[in-house]
Each structure stands twice: as C-alpha cells, then as structure tokens.
Coordinates of C-alpha atoms and ligand atoms in Angstrom, one line a residue:
Chain V
M18 CA -29.5 6.2 -3.1
Q19 CA -26.1 5.4 -4.5
Q20 CA -23.9 8.3 -5.4
T21 CA -20.2 8.9 -5.9
M22 CA -18.3 10.1 -2.9
D23 CA -17.7 13.6 -4.2
Q24 CA -21.5 14.3 -4.3
F25 CA -22.2 14.2 -0.6
Q26 CA -22.3 17.1 1.9
V27 CA -20.1 17.7 4.9
G28 CA -21.5 15.8 7.8
D29 CA -23.0 13.1 5.7
Q30 CA -22.5 9.5 6.9
I31 CA -22.0 7.2 4.0
R32 CA -21.8 3.5 3.7
I33 CA -19.4 2.5 0.9
T34 CA -21.0 0.3 -1.7
K35 CA -18.3 -0.2 -4.4
L36 CA -15.1 1.0 -5.9
E37 CA -14.8 1.4 -9.6
L38 CA -11.1 1.4 -9.6
D39 CA -8.5 -1.2 -10.3
G40 CA -4.9 -2.1 -9.5
V41 CA -2.7 -0.2 -7.2
M42 CA -5.1 2.7 -6.6
R43 CA -7.9 0.3 -5.6
R44 CA -5.5 -1.6 -3.3
R45 CA -4.4 1.8 -1.8
L46 CA -7.9 2.9 -1.1
L47 CA -8.9 -0.4 0.4
D48 CA -5.8 -0.2 2.7
L49 CA -6.8 3.3 3.8
G50 CA -10.2 1.9 4.9
F51 CA -12.5 2.6 1.8
V52 CA -13.9 -0.9 1.9
P53 CA -17.4 -1.7 0.8
G54 CA -19.6 -1.9 3.9
V55 CA -17.5 0.5 5.9
I56 CA -19.2 3.8 7.1
V57 CA -17.3 7.0 6.5
T58 CA -18.1 10.7 7.3
V59 CA -17.6 13.6 5.0
F60 CA -15.3 15.7 7.2
Q61 CA -14.5 18.8 5.3
K62 CA -14.4 20.3 1.8
S63 CA -11.7 22.6 0.5
P64 CA -12.9 25.9 -0.8
L65 CA -13.0 24.7 -4.4
G66 CA -14.6 21.4 -3.4
D67 CA -11.5 19.4 -4.3
P68 CA -10.0 17.6 -2.4
I69 CA -12.5 16.4 0.1
A70 CA -11.5 15.0 3.6
Y71 CA -13.3 12.0 4.9
Q72 CA -13.2 10.4 8.3
V73 CA -12.5 6.7 8.0
F74 CA -12.0 4.7 11.2
Q75 CA -10.9 7.7 13.2
T76 CA -8.4 8.8 10.6
I77 CA -8.9 11.8 8.3
I78 CA -8.1 11.1 4.7
A79 CA -8.3 13.6 1.9
L80 CA -9.2 12.4 -1.6
R81 CA -9.1 14.2 -4.9
K82 CA -12.1 14.1 -7.2
E83 CA -10.2 11.8 -9.4
E84 CA -10.5 9.1 -6.8
S85 CA -13.6 10.1 -4.9
S86 CA -15.7 10.2 -8.1
L87 CA -15.0 6.5 -8.6
I88 CA -16.1 5.4 -5.1
Y89 CA -19.8 4.8 -4.6
G90 CA -21.7 5.0 -1.4
E91 CA -25.1 5.6 0.1
K92 CA -26.0 8.1 2.8
I93 CA -27.2 6.5 6.0
N94 CA -28.1 9.5 8.3
E95 CA -31.4 10.5 6.7
E96 CA -32.6 13.9 7.9
V97 CA -35.1 13.5 10.6
C98 CA -38.6 13.9 9.3
I99 CA -41.2 15.5 11.5
H100 CA -44.5 13.9 11.0
E101 CA -47.5 15.9 12.0
Chain W
M22 CA 21.1 -18.0 15.4
N23 CA 18.8 -15.2 14.1
K24 CA 17.7 -13.1 17.1
R25 CA 16.1 -10.2 15.2
I26 CA 12.7 -8.9 16.1
A27 CA 10.8 -6.5 13.8
L28 CA 8.2 -4.0 15.0
A29 CA 5.5 -3.4 12.4
G30 CA 2.2 -1.6 12.5
N31 CA 0.0 1.2 11.3
P32 CA 1.3 4.8 11.7
N33 CA 1.0 6.2 15.2
T34 CA 0.3 3.0 17.1
G35 CA 3.2 3.4 19.5
K36 CA 5.9 1.3 17.8
S37 CA 8.7 3.8 18.6
T38 CA 7.4 4.2 22.2
L39 CA 7.5 0.4 22.6
F40 CA 10.9 0.3 20.9
N41 CA 12.3 2.9 23.3
L42 CA 10.9 1.1 26.3
L43 CA 12.3 -2.3 25.2
T44 CA 15.7 -1.1 24.1
G45 CA 16.4 1.8 26.5
L46 CA 19.5 3.6 25.5
K47 CA 20.9 0.6 23.6
Q48 CA 19.9 1.8 20.1
H49 CA 21.3 3.5 17.0
T50 CA 19.4 5.3 14.4
G51 CA 20.0 6.4 10.8
N52 CA 18.4 5.8 7.4
W53 CA 17.6 2.6 5.5
P54 CA 20.3 2.1 2.9
G55 CA 19.4 4.1 -0.2
K56 CA 16.1 5.4 1.3
T57 CA 14.9 8.5 3.0
V58 CA 13.1 6.3 5.6
A59 CA 14.3 6.4 9.2
H60 CA 15.9 3.2 10.6
A61 CA 16.2 2.5 14.3
E62 CA 17.7 -0.6 15.7
G63 CA 18.3 -1.5 19.3
E64 CA 19.1 -4.3 21.8
L65 CA 16.7 -6.0 24.2
T66 CA 17.9 -8.3 27.0
T67 CA 15.4 -10.6 28.7
E68 CA 15.9 -13.3 31.2
K69 CA 16.7 -15.7 28.4
A70 CA 18.6 -13.9 25.7
T71 CA 19.6 -10.7 24.0
Y72 CA 17.7 -9.7 20.8
Q73 CA 18.0 -7.1 18.2
I74 CA 14.9 -5.0 17.7
I75 CA 14.2 -3.2 14.4
D76 CA 11.6 -0.4 14.4
L77 CA 9.9 -0.6 10.9
P78 CA 8.2 2.5 9.4
G79 CA 4.5 2.7 10.2
T80 CA 2.2 1.7 7.2
Y81 CA -1.4 0.9 6.5
S82 CA -0.3 -1.9 4.2
L83 CA 2.7 -3.8 2.9
Y84 CA 1.8 -3.7 -0.8
S85 CA 4.5 -1.2 -1.5
N86 CA 2.8 1.9 -2.7
S87 CA 5.5 3.9 -1.0
E88 CA 9.1 3.8 0.1
D89 CA 8.0 3.1 3.7
E90 CA 5.9 0.1 2.7
E91 CA 8.7 -1.2 0.5
V92 CA 11.2 -1.0 3.4
A93 CA 8.8 -2.8 5.8
R94 CA 7.8 -5.4 3.3
N95 CA 11.4 -6.1 2.1
Y96 CA 12.6 -6.4 5.7
I97 CA 9.9 -9.0 6.6
I98 CA 10.3 -11.0 3.4
F99 CA 14.0 -10.9 2.6
E100 CA 15.7 -10.2 5.9
K101 CA 13.4 -12.7 7.6
P102 CA 13.4 -11.6 11.3
A103 CA 12.9 -14.5 13.7
L104 CA 9.9 -12.7 15.1
T105 CA 7.6 -9.8 14.1
L106 CA 5.6 -7.9 16.6
V107 CA 2.6 -6.3 15.0
V108 CA 1.6 -3.2 17.0
L109 CA -2.1 -2.4 16.9
D110 CA -4.0 0.6 18.2
A111 CA -6.5 -0.8 20.7
T112 CA -9.0 2.0 19.9
S113 CA -9.0 1.1 16.2
I114 CA -8.7 -2.6 15.9
E115 CA -10.7 -3.0 12.7
R116 CA -8.5 -0.7 10.7
N117 CA -5.3 -2.2 12.2
L118 CA -6.2 -5.8 11.6
N119 CA -5.6 -5.2 7.9
L120 CA -1.9 -4.9 8.4
A121 CA -1.8 -7.7 11.0
L122 CA -3.4 -10.1 8.5
Q123 CA -1.0 -9.1 5.8
V124 CA 2.0 -9.8 8.1
M125 CA 0.5 -13.1 9.1
E126 CA 0.4 -14.1 5.4
M127 CA 4.1 -13.3 5.2
T128 CA 5.3 -15.1 8.3
S129 CA 4.0 -17.4 11.0
Q130 CA 6.3 -16.0 13.7
V131 CA 4.1 -13.2 14.8
I132 CA 2.9 -11.7 18.1
V133 CA 0.0 -9.3 17.9
C134 CA 0.6 -6.4 20.4
I135 CA -2.6 -4.4 21.2
N136 CA -1.1 -1.1 22.4
L137 CA -2.8 2.0 23.8
I138 CA -4.9 -0.3 26.0
D139 CA -5.1 2.5 28.6
E140 CA -6.7 4.7 26.0
A141 CA -9.1 2.0 25.0
R142 CA -10.1 1.3 28.6
R143 CA -10.8 5.0 29.1
K144 CA -13.1 4.9 26.1
G145 CA -14.9 1.9 27.5
I146 CA -13.5 -0.5 24.8
E147 CA -13.0 -4.0 26.1
I148 CA -10.8 -6.4 24.2
D149 CA -10.9 -10.2 24.7
A150 CA -7.2 -11.1 24.0
K151 CA -7.8 -14.7 24.6
K152 CA -10.6 -15.0 22.0
M153 CA -8.6 -12.9 19.5
S154 CA -5.6 -15.1 20.0
E155 CA -7.7 -18.2 19.4
Q156 CA -9.1 -16.7 16.2
L157 CA -5.9 -15.3 14.9
G158 CA -3.8 -18.3 15.8
V159 CA -1.0 -16.2 17.2
P160 CA -0.3 -14.8 20.7
V161 CA -2.2 -11.6 21.4
I162 CA -1.0 -9.3 24.2
L163 CA -2.7 -6.2 25.6
L164 CA -0.1 -3.4 26.1
S165 CA 0.4 0.2 27.1
A166 CA 3.8 1.2 26.0
R167 CA 3.2 4.6 27.7
E168 CA 2.0 3.3 31.0
K169 CA 4.1 0.2 30.9
I170 CA 1.3 -2.3 31.1
G171 CA 1.7 -5.8 29.8
I172 CA 5.4 -5.6 29.2
I173 CA 6.5 -8.5 31.4
Q174 CA 4.0 -10.8 29.6
L175 CA 5.3 -9.5 26.3
L176 CA 8.9 -10.4 27.2
K177 CA 7.9 -13.9 28.4
T178 CA 6.0 -14.4 25.2
I179 CA 9.0 -13.2 23.1
D180 CA 11.3 -15.7 24.9
N181 CA 8.7 -18.5 24.5
M182 CA 8.3 -17.8 20.8
M183 CA 12.0 -17.7 20.2
E184 CA 12.5 -21.0 22.0
R185 CA 9.7 -22.5 20.0
K186 CA 7.7 -23.2 23.1
I187 CA 4.7 -21.6 21.5
T188 CA 3.6 -22.8 18.1
T189 CA 1.4 -20.5 16.0
K190 CA -1.2 -21.3 13.4
P191 CA -1.9 -17.9 11.8
F192 CA -5.4 -17.4 10.4
Q193 CA -5.3 -17.7 6.7
I194 CA -7.6 -15.6 4.5
A195 CA -9.4 -17.9 2.1
Y196 CA -9.9 -16.2 -1.3
S197 CA -12.4 -17.0 -4.0
D198 CA -12.2 -20.5 -5.6
E199 CA -10.8 -19.0 -8.7
I200 CA -7.9 -17.3 -6.9
E201 CA -7.3 -20.3 -4.6
Q202 CA -7.0 -22.5 -7.7
K203 CA -4.5 -20.2 -9.3
I204 CA -2.5 -20.1 -6.1
K205 CA -2.4 -23.9 -6.1
Q206 CA -1.1 -23.9 -9.7
L207 CA 1.6 -21.3 -9.0
E208 CA 2.9 -22.7 -5.7
P209 CA 4.9 -25.6 -6.9
H210 CA 6.7 -23.4 -9.5
I211 CA 7.5 -20.9 -6.8
K212 CA 8.7 -23.6 -4.5
K213 CA 11.0 -24.9 -7.2
V214 CA 12.7 -21.5 -7.4
F215 CA 12.8 -20.4 -3.8
G216 CA 12.4 -23.6 -1.8
D217 CA 11.4 -22.8 1.8
D218 CA 13.3 -19.6 1.7
L219 CA 10.3 -17.3 1.0
P220 CA 6.6 -17.7 1.8
T221 CA 5.2 -19.5 -1.3
R222 CA 1.5 -18.6 -0.9
W223 CA 2.3 -15.0 -0.3
I224 CA 4.5 -14.8 -3.4
A225 CA 1.8 -16.5 -5.5
L226 CA -0.7 -13.8 -4.3
R227 CA 1.7 -11.0 -5.2
L228 CA 2.3 -12.5 -8.6
L229 CA -1.4 -12.8 -9.2
D230 CA -1.8 -9.2 -8.2
N231 CA 0.9 -8.3 -10.8
D232 CA 3.1 -6.6 -8.2
Q233 CA 5.9 -5.2 -10.3
S234 CA 7.9 -3.8 -7.4
L235 CA 8.1 -7.3 -5.9
F236 CA 9.1 -8.9 -9.2
D237 CA 12.1 -6.7 -9.3
E238 CA 13.0 -7.4 -5.7
L239 CA 12.7 -11.2 -6.3
K240 CA 14.9 -10.9 -9.3
S241 CA 17.7 -9.1 -7.4
Y242 CA 17.2 -11.5 -4.5
L243 CA 17.9 -14.4 -6.8
G244 CA 21.0 -12.8 -8.5
Q245 CA 21.9 -12.7 -12.2
D246 CA 22.2 -16.4 -13.0
K247 CA 18.9 -17.4 -11.6
Q248 CA 16.8 -14.5 -12.8
T249 CA 15.3 -16.4 -15.7
S250 CA 13.7 -18.9 -13.4
I251 CA 11.4 -16.4 -11.7
E252 CA 10.7 -14.8 -15.1
K253 CA 9.4 -18.2 -16.2
V254 CA 7.1 -18.4 -13.3
I255 CA 5.8 -14.9 -13.9
Y256 CA 5.4 -15.7 -17.6
S257 CA 3.5 -18.9 -16.9
N258 CA 1.3 -16.9 -14.6
K259 CA 0.5 -14.4 -17.2
E260 CA -0.1 -17.1 -19.8
R261 CA -2.7 -18.6 -17.5
S262 CA -4.3 -15.3 -16.7
Y263 CA -4.5 -13.9 -20.2
G264 CA -4.1 -16.9 -22.5
A265 CA -6.6 -19.3 -23.9
Ligands
GTP1 N1 -2.1 6.6 25.8 C1 -1.1 6.0 25.2 N2 -0.4 6.6 24.3 C2 0.6 6.0 23.7 C3 1.0 4.6 23.9 N3 2.0 4.3 23.2 C4 2.3 5.4 22.5 N4 1.5 6.4 22.8 C5 1.5 7.8 22.2 O1 1.2 7.7 20.8 C6 1.9 8.6 20.0 C7 2.6 7.9 18.8 O2 3.6 7.1 19.4 P1 4.8 6.6 18.5 O3 5.6 5.6 19.4 O4 5.6 7.7 17.9 O5 4.1 5.8 17.3 P2 4.7 5.1 16.1 O6 3.9 3.9 15.8 O7 6.2 4.9 16.2 O8 4.4 6.1 14.9 P3 5.0 6.2 13.4 O9 6.5 5.8 13.6 O10 4.8 7.6 13.0 O11 4.3 5.2 12.7 C8 2.8 9.3 20.9 O12 2.2 10.5 21.3 C9 2.9 8.3 22.1 O13 3.2 9.0 23.3 C10 0.1 4.0 24.9 O14 0.3 2.8 25.2 N5 -0.9 4.7 25.5
MG2 MG1 7.8 5.5 15.0

C-alpha cells in the first residue's frame, strides 16, 4: 500500500514510488537518492517524530516532514505470517 | 597548453586522499575566491608532463543547490580543466554514478576512477571495469588511494588522455521526446552565443530546468555588452515553454 514517507515505522524497508515535489527540492531529493524504484530503510525517528532519518544507498539522510510527506513509497518487508 | 586536472566526486569517496597521493607535498590550500569552500591545488609530475591538480568539493550533484556544488560546477564549466577525474566509491556505485553521468554531460574529457576497491573486495563486490568503460564510453580505472592500487595505470591513462591517444565517447542520457525536441530547438541559439566554448547540450538542459544560478553565471561569463544575447535565448525558451 502506498503511503507517504513520514508514515512508516523505524526498520521498515520502503520502495519509493513517486515524488510530489517540483523544482530545486525535487532535484535535490533525487540527487540524494530518493529516486522512484530505489529501496530505503527508515533508520531513526527523532523524539517528536520530525525529522526522520532514512538510509539511502548506505548513507543516512534526515528529512523534515515538509519533504517526507511529499514522497510516496510502499513497504516491502511484510511481517512474516505464521500459517497454522 | 591547459594542463589542469580536476578531481570531482561524491563526499567521502577519497578525492583528497588521491589528491595527496598524486601531488605529495607540492600543494597549496586556501579558499575559493569569495567562498567558504576549501580549495586545494597541487602538482603532479608523470613520465610525460607536469599537471596541476584541483581538488573539488565533494557533492552528490552539480545542480548548484549549495556553495560546494556551485564551485564544482563553475570550475568544470567555466574554467574548463583539460581532464576531470570523477572519483567513485566502489562500494556504492549506483549512488555515485549520478554525479559521474552529470560530469559526462558537461565534458567528454573524463576518467572514471573507482576508488576504495580494497574495501569493495573485502565486501565481495566485483567490478568489471572493462564492461563499465565500454558502457560509459570513457576510461574506468579501479583504484585504492589508501593502499596505492591502480595508481600506475591511472598515471598512464592521464598521459594518454592528455596526449589525445585515447578518444572518449561519453554515454549520453536520452531524455523524453519532448525534452529532446526542446534541446534541439535551443542548441543552435546557444551555439550562436557561446560557440564551442561551453557545452551546448548541457546548457540547453539547464535552461529547460530554469536554473537561475546558471543564468547569472552565464551572464557574467559573457560580460556586460553581450548579456542581452543570452537573455534572448532564455526568453525564447520561456516563450516556447509557456507560450501558445
Ligand atoms: N579503504 C579505503 N579507504 C580510503 C581510500 N581512499 C580514501 N579512503 C578513506 O576514506 C575517507 C575519506 O577520504 P577523503 O580523501 O577525505 O575523501 P574526500 O572525497 O576528499 O571527502 P570530501 O572532501 O569530504 O568529499 C578517509 O578516511 C580515507 O582514509 C581507499 O582507497 N580505500
Ligand atoms: Mg576532500
């Protein structure tokens, strides 16, 4: 299910689906590795939940809600279900 | 003859380590004029010649979102080094190729240096330099600036590039038909203003991206009397984008 990047939990692995930003900020995020198709991990949340640090290609990058709420992704590490 | 070699790359890829190895004690450091960004320049002597090496600030991009990126971009575009070594982290090729491809849009005189190869090997990462070189259209060299691996090959490749014994054909990113068409429309206008002085396709792309910081640099590059010519190009670009 597609959600914005600020909605995921620490440890979630997310495949980026789209960026709802334009111009310089969009370019900046793409350059930092937030590219559709790329998988990032939620690394850490600050006590108030903003900013949030993500691991992108082995680099840790913190984003404010302002930006993370405009990047969409889907969680790929579904919790393991135990079937009886 | 211009014997300047620039070192570009993402942060922390070993540019300064390579710079120190190549230049030894023959270097001086300071700041870039008017900037808070560190500047280091040194001398490298090979079997064939003596070159000046410039250590550019590490950046993820050259689209000038920061002073660092502006310094690196302006150096490559306006100071036109004879050769640019793009230093990549062998353990993070995918991220690092972004900058390499940007530099290859700006200049064809590029050597891709894949550094930290020792670290990559420890992690079990194998890199096929020959295949990468075929695909990128420029020399690709595996290096460890720390363990001094690949340095002799790098020096030979530098000499050969400088003597034009190696010709490159940098991989060009193909954009959407719409953008390619706009590039084609803009290129002749840009060429009229800058001739072969600056990379036409790259400038067309920056104009289409509405890069204000570059407009300003282009204007001061042209000087007072010629400023209107670039304004006309920009204006015609905007007409085409927003008009009709
Ligand atoms: N294992 C290994 N480490 C290296 C190599 N080259 C550089 N390093 C290390 O990587 C770190 C960063 O090196 P620098 O030379 O400062 O990197 P830089 O690209 O100049 O960094 P910025 O100027 O901040 O962009 C240092 O700890 C170096 O010792 C290498 O080939 N192998
Ligand atoms: Mg450095």
